Amino acid sequence: MEEKSKVLIIGATGRLGYHLAIFSLQNGHPTFILIRESSLSDPQKVQKLNFLSTAGAIPLKGSLEDEKSLMEAVKLVDVVICSIPSKQALDQKLLIKVIKESGCIKKFVPSEFGVDPDKIQISDLDHEFYSRKSEIRRLIEAEGIPYTYICCNLLMSYLLPWLAQPGLKTPPRDRVTVFGDGNAKAVFVKDVDVAAYTISAIDDPRTLNKALYLRPPGNVYSMNELVTIWENKINKKLEKIYVPEEELLKKIKETPYPDNMEMIFIYSAFVKGDHTYFDIKSSGFDGSELYPDLKYTTVSEHLDTLL
């Protein structure tokens, strides 16, 4: 049996990083986790660290600002997965330098885990949210570092629990706002499932220097379709308020940053169709086709938990 790659996970105490570490261990990968000193004073993070350590993960003290600790950690492994928050994407620059100099990494999975930043159609609105990710891509490619980009679009914990209704935190029960014509399709994937697809890809030669897109059947829906699914679950028709694209854009521009980011993500997903307007085969692979046996939570199943 082929030996499993040794994996370093940066951000293992975060929501997605924690699942990445668990799946890495469950799939038999020797798993190292980079731990900041400050994490040791956070009770929730300490609890996660204790669980991962008991499960077999090897903690290494270090940070993305400390070149020496990064080099020591990178030299122990074959694969590096970074899952820091998207707004900190540029903090990966020193890590990329270290990976290049180490010469031992056969695959780097940078912190993306969202919409493909090279396909986005709202770059004039997003306050460099996606351009930072594209900048990291160009740096990885310029350095000749082997990579896989994970494009999972939206995690189910964001927008879906309140049916993409700005200002709400639970699904609507009386009226619902539909942006644009309501026909652009968005994609939602549960964080634990993103982790499962990611770990499946790290030793897969097909994903080398490619993007892995996650559009699982049952997780790709327009706003109109989501509303219908929800109405069927609550056995009630909702009053629909249609907001034209121009009106949403006006509201986005009138609302200060970062308060407007939720509406920007809604505009990207449900008006511009940034998740689904392009053919996956032009840029990478469909995770559902590469790993058809992976089980995942569907949008309908997730909505059932909100009843």
PDB file of N, CA and C in Angstrom, residues 83-90 92 111-114 128-130 132-133:
ATOM      1  N   SER A  83      -5.559  27.029   6.475  1.00  0.00           N
ATOM      2  CA  SER A  83      -6.988  27.333   6.576  1.00  0.00           C
ATOM      3  C   SER A  83      -7.246  28.543   7.476  1.00  0.00           C
ATOM      4  N   ILE A  84      -6.383  29.556   7.331  1.00  0.00           N
ATOM      5  CA  ILE A  84      -6.598  30.793   8.080  1.00  0.00           C
ATOM      6  C   ILE A  84      -7.772  31.562   7.470  1.00  0.00           C
ATOM      7  N   PRO A  85      -8.351  32.525   8.181  1.00  0.00           N
ATOM      8  CA  PRO A  85      -9.472  33.299   7.628  1.00  0.00           C
ATOM      9  C   PRO A  85      -9.108  34.002   6.325  1.00  0.00           C
ATOM     10  N   SER A  86     -10.087  34.117   5.428  1.00  0.00           N
ATOM     11  CA  SER A  86      -9.859  34.680   4.094  1.00  0.00           C
ATOM     12  C   SER A  86      -9.269  36.090   4.139  1.00  0.00           C
ATOM     13  N   LYS A  87      -9.724  36.888   5.112  1.00  0.00           N
ATOM     14  CA  LYS A  87      -9.239  38.265   5.177  1.00  0.00           C
ATOM     15  C   LYS A  87      -7.748  38.337   5.511  1.00  0.00           C
ATOM     16  N   GLN A  88      -7.177  37.229   5.974  1.00  0.00           N
ATOM     17  CA  GLN A  88      -5.749  37.173   6.296  1.00  0.00           C
ATOM     18  C   GLN A  88      -4.945  36.469   5.195  1.00  0.00           C
ATOM     19  N   ALA A  89      -5.524  36.355   3.997  1.00  0.00           N
ATOM     20  CA  ALA A  89      -4.898  35.581   2.919  1.00  0.00           C
ATOM     21  C   ALA A  89      -3.448  35.993   2.660  1.00  0.00           C
ATOM     22  N   LEU A  90      -3.153  37.290   2.713  1.00  0.00           N
ATOM     23  CA  LEU A  90      -1.798  37.755   2.392  1.00  0.00           C
ATOM     24  C   LEU A  90      -0.778  37.352   3.453  1.00  0.00           C
ATOM     25  N   GLN A  92      -0.009  34.559   4.094  1.00  0.00           N
ATOM     26  CA  GLN A  92       0.621  33.323   3.622  1.00  0.00           C
ATOM     27  C   GLN A  92       1.910  33.574   2.836  1.00  0.00           C
ATOM     28  N   SER A 111      -5.103  28.903   1.692  1.00  0.00           N
ATOM     29  CA  SER A 111      -6.365  29.251   2.319  1.00  0.00           C
ATOM     30  C   SER A 111      -7.249  30.007   1.341  1.00  0.00           C
ATOM     31  N   GLU A 112      -8.108  29.252   0.676  1.00  0.00           N
ATOM     32  CA  GLU A 112      -9.138  29.817  -0.213  1.00  0.00           C
ATOM     33  C   GLU A 112     -10.490  29.390   0.311  1.00  0.00           C
ATOM     34  N   PHE A 113     -10.898  28.154  -0.015  1.00  0.00           N
ATOM     35  CA  PHE A 113     -12.122  27.560   0.530  1.00  0.00           C
ATOM     36  C   PHE A 113     -13.321  28.496   0.367  1.00  0.00           C
ATOM     37  N   GLY A 114     -13.529  28.924  -0.878  1.00  0.00           N
ATOM     38  CA  GLY A 114     -14.653  29.798  -1.180  1.00  0.00           C
ATOM     39  C   GLY A 114     -14.912  29.807  -2.668  1.00  0.00           C
ATOM     40  N   GLU A 128     -11.324  44.082  -1.995  1.00  0.00           N
ATOM     41  CA  GLU A 128     -10.123  43.244  -2.179  1.00  0.00           C
ATOM     42  C   GLU A 128     -10.219  41.885  -1.489  1.00  0.00           C
ATOM     43  N   PHE A 129     -11.427  41.470  -1.136  1.00  0.00           N
ATOM     44  CA  PHE A 129     -11.605  40.164  -0.497  1.00  0.00           C
ATOM     45  C   PHE A 129     -11.081  39.050  -1.399  1.00  0.00           C
ATOM     46  N   TYR A 130     -11.400  39.128  -2.695  1.00  0.00           N
ATOM     47  CA  TYR A 130     -10.982  38.078  -3.622  1.00  0.00           C
ATOM     48  C   TYR A 130      -9.644  38.377  -4.289  1.00  0.00           C
ATOM     49  N   ARG A 132      -7.021  39.515  -2.964  1.00  0.00           N
ATOM     50  CA  ARG A 132      -5.947  39.020  -2.083  1.00  0.00           C
ATOM     51  C   ARG A 132      -5.695  37.539  -2.342  1.00  0.00           C
ATOM     52  N   LYS A 133      -6.775  36.783  -2.548  1.00  0.00           N
ATOM     53  CA  LYS A 133      -6.624  35.357  -2.837  1.00  0.00           C
ATOM     54  C   LYS A 133      -5.969  35.142  -4.206  1.00  0.00           C
TER      55      LYS A 133
END
